């Protein structure tokens, strides 16, 4: 018997599709939601039905608790999966779901509340005997003397923060006052809460996180770590498991700390405990995210588990299987995120219509995509296009596989980070496993002059293309393409009926 | 054909020796570069003189022009150089978060004029050259489309 | 250092692409070959370069030893991978490769020779103490008395046979004489050798095979079994590992028999030992195939290994790693073969142009395809389009995943067996794991009248399509499509240059 | 529109109640059937009155005809029924392996006329109805294209 009959997915893009697939496999009818910008989106096409939830602006659609609860009621859903981002960590949303008599696929609202407050989470971890990043454990006032013991450079962080927002690096006491004002303003604007705290800026440091699954019967599974040290703007680009920096002793210590943090809150469902790991293998608690992570697939590849299916089963009350509790990972998995971002221009987001879309396939390759050819990329939403994951029996083979998979990947119409990723798999510090969070700043840098060999190859292609176009042998995207205009009209009309 | 000149960023570029381009999917502009020993998938978009070639994940804008087109373009550029004011336009649609420049301000090349939120990220719009702000067309909270004029510099 | 610099792949379709991917990951430059029919084929596009080997007829191209050795010489290859089928088990080809100073990715020619003779292989297995299917161990004469002890029904088989050719079922002594004449004629026509032998027709029976890897240093890895019982015309359609019918005791016995057979020949590289398993868990040696099997991916999914990479490494002299020798599988994998065949008309091959091609993706799904949209299917070659494989932590989850993946699969333009496969994943005997080689004959049968619900749905679609076409909102494949004509001209010209 | 009649295998079929068809990729004929509670991907190919719909992996030939088209088709069928000889044609290109029928033979409906090897498989070509063989157009070893006449029956 399926755990639920109909499940509404309060998200979009690749993660909505990921949950749709889990629903299909569990025998649950998946219902999607869409803003007016997403009428033709892939996640709408793949669901059994889709409910309109508002205009394109996320505030009025994917972040509207009322619109989503309404959609769930209309569609007859008995559970809601929030995906990641949007409302996934909103205690108000979780409460509204439960108040509507539906099951929220996630932890209790109180847990979301207590962990959403990063300062409270820091205090909780400390009380549980887990090392935290040196810094303040109470809201920062205006007195810079509180920070004297931390040392510079330091990071100001929003207590209500997440996803890199409301963070400010401060290099000296003189820069503190201005940074404090800016961080508070940004935090207030983004989260409605201007509380900030300070942490010492550790460097070189790696970002390591531990995946947890907990059921409603007090059983907890620790499903290995992921190394997420390759970041731009404090957001992850690449993740791998196991971490090449973590030795068995450190792993045991990380797992023990993760267990302690989990035990200190009323947690069930999927969660991740994030740590920083310094060059001496000391780890420091950063935060606990009580939702599915973007990079959960890396853990799925090494454990063989389906984390989304387990999220749904746990929410329905199913206990974790013994085999899950005692699971050892196997092999090595790496994920790279394909973003509509320009790595040659500071990873600035790009927009437009995808004209060509070829994803790799074959042994050890998994692609979770949210778009396809002819998708229009809108600036309202996250620029994540797809997650490309590889699995092999060891790290060098996984790296070779990733390089091969990236060589098969072709995306036209928008600049993506694929060029950066292709560079990365040949970078000595990544290949050697010795990288830290400074990799992009130090090794990729900002100087990306076109080398003459690449320019000459581009010239060859453009010259041939113009010649072929003039002799009528090719009509490249950019000139008008037959069919697409009709298609849009037909699709829109069908959905409006 | 020998009449065609290829430029990247305004600099003439010679095609790579020994490589040729084969089209695989003409509707999508997918093809490959081959030289008998190696091959490399590429994408080409565009038409007439303006092409974008994606190689190894990097989009490269390439101009392919005949002698006649070069002459015409040369005249355009010269005309543009003579013109005075410059309009700063939105390169991405988004929400105006803040406007740092006011009419009358003298700004340096590269100075932040305003901030747009697009794709969940704050993007600073900077001055393309030094000059005086003669018009501010937007205000915080306003949503703008790609290409919308934001600010004019004299 | 890559084991080889340039490797020529003497095959086409999905297996050529599989080997290309392994080459890319190992740092080897892959060279493909093509007949005149395959100038635009996917395996040609994905290789570094491709050599023409002759006209479309396989006899004059993919089966031409001379043409392939020439192609290898021209392209500067230092090794040849034969794939499966075609020349993969030809001792003459293996000898010619070695005579040309190149490395053959496979066992020594003598091993191919001795195992290619199925009668000799039966005698060898028997001598090694492995049970064989009851029947004759010498070439059949015309005297039907030799068969008295075997019992009816029985199977006549070609000693030089393979792939289901030259096989004849005989139900009674009276039918023997005619069948013998027919089987000999068919064997002579197909293999140039009319020698046949007889085996008792065991039923109900399952087809179980054991995967082996052996290095050039005498080390042998036994990499689990595959259940290949779902067949039509004695050819496999579905494979899974582990077999739901094999208990630990039977597994140990199968592995021991496989080891004995391998030890009785001078074997290295990849091989499969095939057995029949009766309802009482008795197993009987059938044959040993000393090449990569179509279904090798199933074993890759449960072991995490790359069998093709190991084939290449072994051929270069690398010893098997200890971890490979002591490997235990994990989870469950199922493969279904997407064929251009009409399951509603006795799996008769179909041909034509593929107008639409959508393959499933996401967690636990692997697709190895040899075609894509706009591929013209030629009748000269095997109708295998793609292998769809799924992996999950247990068999029920793998089955759910397979059902989901098949629901995502869309192929237009030609009839495929997808409808049969979709039926299969809901069939009680397949889902329950209790099936045998009689499944298709007994449960799928031959009566496939369209049920009225499906007819009504098809009517809905066709009616809407005609209406959309008349209002200009859709131009479905079948009417002429812009671009494709140009495309062909351009591609062909580019390759001819 | 109400003028259109749908037939499958010559039998009129009513559309499924509550389901509607949405096109997703018009160039490839990919769409889906939806009824508000469930959805099902489908492919449609064809044009005018002849369509092929693929649902759950099965290709279903569907005829959609107006009143006028039905009248014209009716006349064709009647004409065909009056006609005498029938040509047996190749449904797949392939190699003729053997020919069982000779001119003058009386064959039963379903009798094997000849054997073609196509896609590595031997396919028997059978008589579409009883009759006498009046022409054999092929011989063993010959390669034939799709649609090639093989044998005529009277």
CSV table of N, CA and C in Angstrom, one decimal, chain A residues 6 24 29 44-49 75 483 486-488 490-491 494-495 497, chain D residues 20-27 30 32-41:
chain,number,residue,atom,x,y,z
A,6,UNK,N,-2.2,10.9,-2.7
A,6,UNK,CA,-1.8,12.0,-3.5
A,6,UNK,C,-0.9,12.9,-2.8
A,24,UNK,N,6.1,8.3,-8.0
A,24,UNK,CA,5.8,7.3,-9.0
A,24,UNK,C,6.2,5.9,-8.5
A,29,UNK,N,0.3,9.4,-6.4
A,29,UNK,CA,0.0,10.3,-7.5
A,29,UNK,C,0.6,11.6,-7.2
A,44,UNK,N,5.8,20.4,-14.4
A,44,UNK,CA,4.3,20.4,-14.6
A,44,UNK,C,4.0,19.3,-15.5
A,45,UNK,N,4.8,19.1,-16.6
A,45,UNK,CA,4.5,18.0,-17.5
A,45,UNK,C,4.6,16.6,-16.9
A,46,UNK,N,5.5,16.5,-15.9
A,46,UNK,CA,5.7,15.1,-15.4
A,46,UNK,C,4.8,14.7,-14.3
A,47,UNK,N,4.0,15.7,-13.7
A,47,UNK,CA,3.1,15.3,-12.6
A,47,UNK,C,1.8,14.8,-13.2
A,48,UNK,N,1.0,14.3,-12.3
A,48,UNK,CA,-0.4,13.8,-12.7
A,48,UNK,C,-1.3,15.0,-13.0
A,49,UNK,N,-1.1,16.0,-12.2
A,49,UNK,CA,-1.9,17.3,-12.4
A,49,UNK,C,-1.1,18.4,-11.7
A,75,UNK,N,-6.6,19.9,-4.8
A,75,UNK,CA,-6.2,18.7,-5.5
A,75,UNK,C,-6.4,17.4,-4.8
A,483,UNK,N,8.0,25.7,-35.7
A,483,UNK,CA,7.4,24.8,-34.7
A,483,UNK,C,7.2,25.3,-33.3
A,486,UNK,N,4.1,27.6,-32.6
A,486,UNK,CA,2.9,26.8,-32.5
A,486,UNK,C,2.8,26.1,-31.2
A,487,UNK,N,4.0,25.5,-30.8
A,487,UNK,CA,4.0,24.6,-29.7
A,487,UNK,C,3.6,25.4,-28.4
A,488,UNK,N,4.1,26.6,-28.3
A,488,UNK,CA,3.8,27.3,-27.1
A,488,UNK,C,2.3,27.6,-27.0
A,490,UNK,N,-0.1,26.0,-28.3
A,490,UNK,CA,-0.9,24.8,-28.1
A,490,UNK,C,-0.8,24.4,-26.6
A,491,UNK,N,0.4,24.5,-26.1
A,491,UNK,CA,0.6,24.1,-24.7
A,491,UNK,C,-0.2,24.9,-23.7
A,494,UNK,N,-3.9,24.3,-23.9
A,494,UNK,CA,-4.3,23.0,-23.4
A,494,UNK,C,-4.4,23.2,-21.8
A,495,UNK,N,-3.4,23.9,-21.2
A,495,UNK,CA,-3.4,24.0,-19.8
A,495,UNK,C,-4.5,24.9,-19.3
A,497,UNK,N,-7.4,25.3,-20.5
A,497,UNK,CA,-8.8,24.7,-20.7
A,497,UNK,C,-9.4,24.3,-19.5
D,20,UNK,N,-8.2,14.5,-22.0
D,20,UNK,CA,-7.9,15.4,-23.1
D,20,UNK,C,-6.4,15.3,-23.4
D,21,UNK,N,-6.1,15.7,-24.6
D,21,UNK,CA,-4.7,15.6,-25.1
D,21,UNK,C,-4.0,17.0,-25.1
D,22,UNK,N,-2.8,17.0,-24.5
D,22,UNK,CA,-2.0,18.2,-24.5
D,22,UNK,C,-0.7,18.0,-25.3
D,23,UNK,N,-0.3,18.9,-26.2
D,23,UNK,CA,0.9,18.7,-26.9
D,23,UNK,C,2.1,19.3,-26.1
D,24,UNK,N,3.2,18.6,-26.1
D,24,UNK,CA,4.3,19.0,-25.3
D,24,UNK,C,5.5,19.4,-26.3
D,25,UNK,N,5.8,18.6,-27.2
D,25,UNK,CA,6.8,18.9,-28.2
D,25,UNK,C,6.2,18.6,-29.6
D,26,UNK,N,5.7,19.7,-30.2
D,26,UNK,CA,5.0,19.5,-31.5
D,26,UNK,C,5.9,19.0,-32.6
D,27,UNK,N,7.2,19.3,-32.6
D,27,UNK,CA,8.0,18.9,-33.7
D,27,UNK,C,8.2,17.3,-33.6
D,30,UNK,N,5.2,14.7,-29.4
D,30,UNK,CA,5.1,14.2,-28.0
D,30,UNK,C,4.1,15.0,-27.3
D,32,UNK,N,0.7,14.5,-23.9
D,32,UNK,CA,0.2,13.7,-22.8
D,32,UNK,C,-1.3,13.7,-22.8
D,33,UNK,N,-1.8,12.6,-22.2
D,33,UNK,CA,-3.2,12.5,-21.9
D,33,UNK,C,-3.4,12.9,-20.5
D,34,UNK,N,-4.4,13.7,-20.2
D,34,UNK,CA,-4.6,14.1,-18.8
D,34,UNK,C,-6.1,14.0,-18.5
D,35,UNK,N,-6.5,13.7,-17.3
D,35,UNK,CA,-7.9,13.8,-16.9
D,35,UNK,C,-8.1,14.5,-15.6
D,36,UNK,N,-7.1,15.2,-15.1
D,36,UNK,CA,-7.2,15.9,-13.9
D,36,UNK,C,-6.7,15.1,-12.7
D,37,UNK,N,-6.7,13.8,-12.8
D,37,UNK,CA,-6.2,13.0,-11.7
D,37,UNK,C,-5.0,12.2,-12.1
D,38,UNK,N,-4.8,11.9,-13.4
D,38,UNK,CA,-3.7,11.1,-13.8
D,38,UNK,C,-3.2,11.7,-15.1
D,39,UNK,N,-2.0,11.3,-15.6
D,39,UNK,CA,-1.5,11.7,-16.8
D,39,UNK,C,-0.7,10.6,-17.5
D,40,UNK,N,-0.6,10.6,-18.8
D,40,UNK,CA,0.0,9.5,-19.5
D,40,UNK,C,0.7,10.1,-20.7
D,41,UNK,N,2.0,9.9,-20.8
D,41,UNK,CA,2.7,10.4,-22.0
D,41,UNK,C,2.3,9.6,-23.3
